Tab-separated table of C-alpha atoms in Angstrom:
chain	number	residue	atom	x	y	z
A	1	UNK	CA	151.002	73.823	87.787
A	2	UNK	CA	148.433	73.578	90.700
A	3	UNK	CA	144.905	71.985	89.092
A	4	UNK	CA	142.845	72.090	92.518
A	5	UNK	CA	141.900	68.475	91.595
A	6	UNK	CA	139.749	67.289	94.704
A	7	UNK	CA	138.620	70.602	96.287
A	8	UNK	CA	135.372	71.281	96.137
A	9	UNK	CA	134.638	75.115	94.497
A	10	UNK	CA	132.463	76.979	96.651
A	11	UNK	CA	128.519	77.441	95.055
A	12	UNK	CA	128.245	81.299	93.634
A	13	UNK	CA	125.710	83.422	95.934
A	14	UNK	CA	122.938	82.595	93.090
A	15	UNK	CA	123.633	79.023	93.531
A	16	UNK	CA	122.848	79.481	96.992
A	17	UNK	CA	119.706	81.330	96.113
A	18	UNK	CA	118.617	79.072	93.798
A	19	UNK	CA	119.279	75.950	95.502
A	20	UNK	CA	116.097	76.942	97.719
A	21	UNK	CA	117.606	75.961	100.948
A	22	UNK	CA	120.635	77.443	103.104
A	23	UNK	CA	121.390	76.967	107.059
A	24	UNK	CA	121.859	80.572	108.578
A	25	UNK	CA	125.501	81.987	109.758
A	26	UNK	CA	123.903	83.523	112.767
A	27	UNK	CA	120.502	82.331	113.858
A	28	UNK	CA	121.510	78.814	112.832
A	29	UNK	CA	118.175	78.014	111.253
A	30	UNK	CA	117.511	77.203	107.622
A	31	UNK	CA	115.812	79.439	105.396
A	32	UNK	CA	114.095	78.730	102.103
A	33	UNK	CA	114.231	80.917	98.845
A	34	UNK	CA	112.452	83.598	98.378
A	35	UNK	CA	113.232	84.652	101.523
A	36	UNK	CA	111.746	88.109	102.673
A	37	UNK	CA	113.212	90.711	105.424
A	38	UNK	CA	110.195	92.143	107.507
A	39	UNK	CA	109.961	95.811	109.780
A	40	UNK	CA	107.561	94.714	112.908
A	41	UNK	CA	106.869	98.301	112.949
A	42	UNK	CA	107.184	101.616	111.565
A	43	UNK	CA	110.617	103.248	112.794
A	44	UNK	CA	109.247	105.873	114.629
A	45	UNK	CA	107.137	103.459	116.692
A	46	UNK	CA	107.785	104.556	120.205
A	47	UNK	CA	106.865	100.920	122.503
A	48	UNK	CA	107.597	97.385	122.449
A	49	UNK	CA	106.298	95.931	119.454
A	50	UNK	CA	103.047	94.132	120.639
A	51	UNK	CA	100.328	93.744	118.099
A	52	UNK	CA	96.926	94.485	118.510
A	53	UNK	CA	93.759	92.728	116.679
A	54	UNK	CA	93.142	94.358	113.557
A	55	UNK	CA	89.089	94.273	114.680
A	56	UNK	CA	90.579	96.447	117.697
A	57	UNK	CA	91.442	99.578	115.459
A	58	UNK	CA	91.397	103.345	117.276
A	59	UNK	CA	92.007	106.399	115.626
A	60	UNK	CA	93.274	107.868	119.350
A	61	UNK	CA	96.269	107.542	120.640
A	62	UNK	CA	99.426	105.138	119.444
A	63	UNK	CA	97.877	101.911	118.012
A	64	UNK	CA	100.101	98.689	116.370
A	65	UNK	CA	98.657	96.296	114.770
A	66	UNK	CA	100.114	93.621	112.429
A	67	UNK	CA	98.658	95.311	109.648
A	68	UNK	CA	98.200	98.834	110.525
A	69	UNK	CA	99.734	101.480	112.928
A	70	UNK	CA	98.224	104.637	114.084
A	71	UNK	CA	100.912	107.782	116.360
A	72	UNK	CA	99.550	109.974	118.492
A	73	UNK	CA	96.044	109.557	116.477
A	74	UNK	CA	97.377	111.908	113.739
A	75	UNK	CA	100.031	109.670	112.065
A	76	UNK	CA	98.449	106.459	109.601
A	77	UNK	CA	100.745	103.922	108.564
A	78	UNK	CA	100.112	100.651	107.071
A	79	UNK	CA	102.064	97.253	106.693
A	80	UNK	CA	103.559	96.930	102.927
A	81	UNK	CA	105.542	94.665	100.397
A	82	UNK	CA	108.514	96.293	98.370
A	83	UNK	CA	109.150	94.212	95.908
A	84	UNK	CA	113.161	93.418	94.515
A	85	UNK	CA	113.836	91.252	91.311
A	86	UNK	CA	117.224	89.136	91.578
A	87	UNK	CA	119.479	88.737	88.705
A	88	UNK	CA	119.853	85.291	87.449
A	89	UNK	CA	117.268	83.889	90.402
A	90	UNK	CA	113.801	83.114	90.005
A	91	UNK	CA	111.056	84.983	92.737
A	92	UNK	CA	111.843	88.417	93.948
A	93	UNK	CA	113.304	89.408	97.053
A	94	UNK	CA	110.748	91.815	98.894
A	95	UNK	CA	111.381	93.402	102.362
A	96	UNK	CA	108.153	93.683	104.707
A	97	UNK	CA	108.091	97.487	105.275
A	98	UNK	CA	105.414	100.048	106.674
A	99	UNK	CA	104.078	103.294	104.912
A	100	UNK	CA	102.559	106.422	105.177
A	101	UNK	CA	99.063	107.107	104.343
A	102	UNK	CA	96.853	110.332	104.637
A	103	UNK	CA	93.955	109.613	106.985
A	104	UNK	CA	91.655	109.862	103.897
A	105	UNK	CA	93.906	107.138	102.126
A	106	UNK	CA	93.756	105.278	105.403
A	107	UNK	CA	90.090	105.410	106.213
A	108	UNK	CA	89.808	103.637	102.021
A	109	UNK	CA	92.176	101.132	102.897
A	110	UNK	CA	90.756	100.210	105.687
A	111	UNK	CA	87.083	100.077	104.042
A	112	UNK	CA	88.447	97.784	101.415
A	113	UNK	CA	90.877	95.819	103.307
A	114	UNK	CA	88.421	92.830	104.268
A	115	UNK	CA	87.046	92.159	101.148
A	116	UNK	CA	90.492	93.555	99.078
A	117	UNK	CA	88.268	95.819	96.740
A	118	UNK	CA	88.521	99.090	95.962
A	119	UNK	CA	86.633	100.666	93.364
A	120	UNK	CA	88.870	103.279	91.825
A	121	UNK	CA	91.588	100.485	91.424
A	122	UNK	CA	94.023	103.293	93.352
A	123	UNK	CA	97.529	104.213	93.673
A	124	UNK	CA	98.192	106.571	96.778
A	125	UNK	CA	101.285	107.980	98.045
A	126	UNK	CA	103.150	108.047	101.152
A	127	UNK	CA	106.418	107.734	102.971
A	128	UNK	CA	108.692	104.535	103.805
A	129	UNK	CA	108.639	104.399	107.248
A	130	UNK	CA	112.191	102.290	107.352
A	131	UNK	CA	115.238	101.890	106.855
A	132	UNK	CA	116.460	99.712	104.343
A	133	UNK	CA	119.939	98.057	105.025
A	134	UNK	CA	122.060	100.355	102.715
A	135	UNK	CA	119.778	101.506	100.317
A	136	UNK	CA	117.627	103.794	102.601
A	137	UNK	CA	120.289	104.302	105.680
A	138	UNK	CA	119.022	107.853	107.362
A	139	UNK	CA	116.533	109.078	108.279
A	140	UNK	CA	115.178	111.107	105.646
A	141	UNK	CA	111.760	110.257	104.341
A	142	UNK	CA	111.159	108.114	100.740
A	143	UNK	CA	108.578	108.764	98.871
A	144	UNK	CA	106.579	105.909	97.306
A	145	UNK	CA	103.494	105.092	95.777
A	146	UNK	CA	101.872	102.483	97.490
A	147	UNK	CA	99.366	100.003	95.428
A	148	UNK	CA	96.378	97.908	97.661
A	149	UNK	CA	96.332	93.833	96.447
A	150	UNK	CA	93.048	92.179	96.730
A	151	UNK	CA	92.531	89.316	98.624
A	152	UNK	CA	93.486	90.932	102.210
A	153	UNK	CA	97.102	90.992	100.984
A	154	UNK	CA	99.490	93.732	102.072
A	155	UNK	CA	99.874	96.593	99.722
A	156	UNK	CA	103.288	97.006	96.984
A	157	UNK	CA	105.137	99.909	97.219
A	158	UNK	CA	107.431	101.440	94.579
A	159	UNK	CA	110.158	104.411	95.330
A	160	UNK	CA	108.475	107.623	93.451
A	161	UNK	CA	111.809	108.711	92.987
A	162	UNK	CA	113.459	107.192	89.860
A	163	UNK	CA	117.210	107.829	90.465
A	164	UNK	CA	116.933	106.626	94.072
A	165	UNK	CA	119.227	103.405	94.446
A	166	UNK	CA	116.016	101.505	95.604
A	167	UNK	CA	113.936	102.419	92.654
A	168	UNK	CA	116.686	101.204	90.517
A	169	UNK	CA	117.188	98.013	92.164
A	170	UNK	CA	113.004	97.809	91.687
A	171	UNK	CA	113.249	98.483	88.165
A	172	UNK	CA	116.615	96.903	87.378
A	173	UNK	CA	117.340	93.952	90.053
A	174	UNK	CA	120.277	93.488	92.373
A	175	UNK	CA	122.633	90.376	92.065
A	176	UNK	CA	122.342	87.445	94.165
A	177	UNK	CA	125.351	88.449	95.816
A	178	UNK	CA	124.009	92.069	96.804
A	179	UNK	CA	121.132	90.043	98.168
A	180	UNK	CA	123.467	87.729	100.707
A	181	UNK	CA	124.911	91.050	101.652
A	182	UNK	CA	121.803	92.716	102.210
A	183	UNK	CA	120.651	89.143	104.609
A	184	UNK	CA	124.440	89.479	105.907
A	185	UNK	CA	123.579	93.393	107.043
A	186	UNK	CA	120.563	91.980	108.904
A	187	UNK	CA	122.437	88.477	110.468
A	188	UNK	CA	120.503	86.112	107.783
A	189	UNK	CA	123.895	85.066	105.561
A	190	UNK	CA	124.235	81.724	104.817
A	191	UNK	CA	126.669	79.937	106.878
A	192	UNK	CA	129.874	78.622	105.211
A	193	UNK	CA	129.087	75.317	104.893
A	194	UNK	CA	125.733	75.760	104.709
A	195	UNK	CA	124.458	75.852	101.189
């Protein structure tokens, strides 16, 4: 009988998580828990991503900014949170994602967005503007209902639709090891040895 006396076991995928701390597989940098995934831009964005001052906002024309993004002058988007809860691992796991608003929604935000009030307290909808590793991999449109934060902090989102696997792993959580495979997807896995 083989005991494995002497090797060393390696740390679950929540261990890693947990730990605070891992050295990355493929950009070789070490990352700290929570540890967010973040769209520069809309998909649909048609140029380099270059940001824009936010004090520098047109409603002509294709305009990026780090916090809002304007197509063809008919198209509003704006720079949101979507919040994930891990199993077993304190802090959630959010990915950095842009939305849809209508130009009425838009205009509000954008009234509110320097002092992060807004009256009515509102909830708007729109439509995730990308992908999502596996759980949003075409390109059909997502709604969600997206919620502004005071204090000039981006907006949370939430998938309207409540069978979607993203609105489950919302309301439900994913494991710690889903979450290395979702940093894995996007070349943020921890390296071997580097928990």
């Amino acid at each position: 009988m083989v005991f494995g006396f002497g090797k060393k076991c390696a740390p679950s995928a929540a261990d890693q998580l947990a730990s605070g701390k891992w050295k990355c597989a493929s950009c070789d940098e070490w990352h700290n828990w929570p540890f967010d995934l973040a769209a520069f831009a809309p998909d649909p964005w048609p140029h380099e991503v270059a940001y824009e001052q936010n004090s520098d906002l047109r409603f002509d024309g294709d305009f990026l900014s780090e916090d809002f993004c304007i197509l063809g002058g008919k198209h509003f988007m704006v720079r949101a949170i979507l919040p994930v809860p891990v199993i077993g691992v304190p802090g959630d796991f959010a990915f950095g994602c842009w939305s849809t608003l209508s130009k009425t929604n838009f205009e509000k935000y954008i009234d509110g967005f320097d002092a992060g009030e807004y009256a009515d307290a509102p909830q708007w909808t729109g439509w995730l503007m990308n992908r999502i590793a596996e759980f949003v991999p075409g390109p059909e449109p997502l709604g969600v209902i997206v919620q502004p934060q005071p204090g000039r902090q981006r907006p949370i989102i939430w998938v309207q639709d409540e069978d979607h696997p993203l609105a489950i792993a919302q309301s439900e959580g994913i494991t710690a090891e889903r979450v290395l495979e979702v940093f894995a997807h996007y070349g943020h896995a921890p390296a071997e040895n580097g928990a």
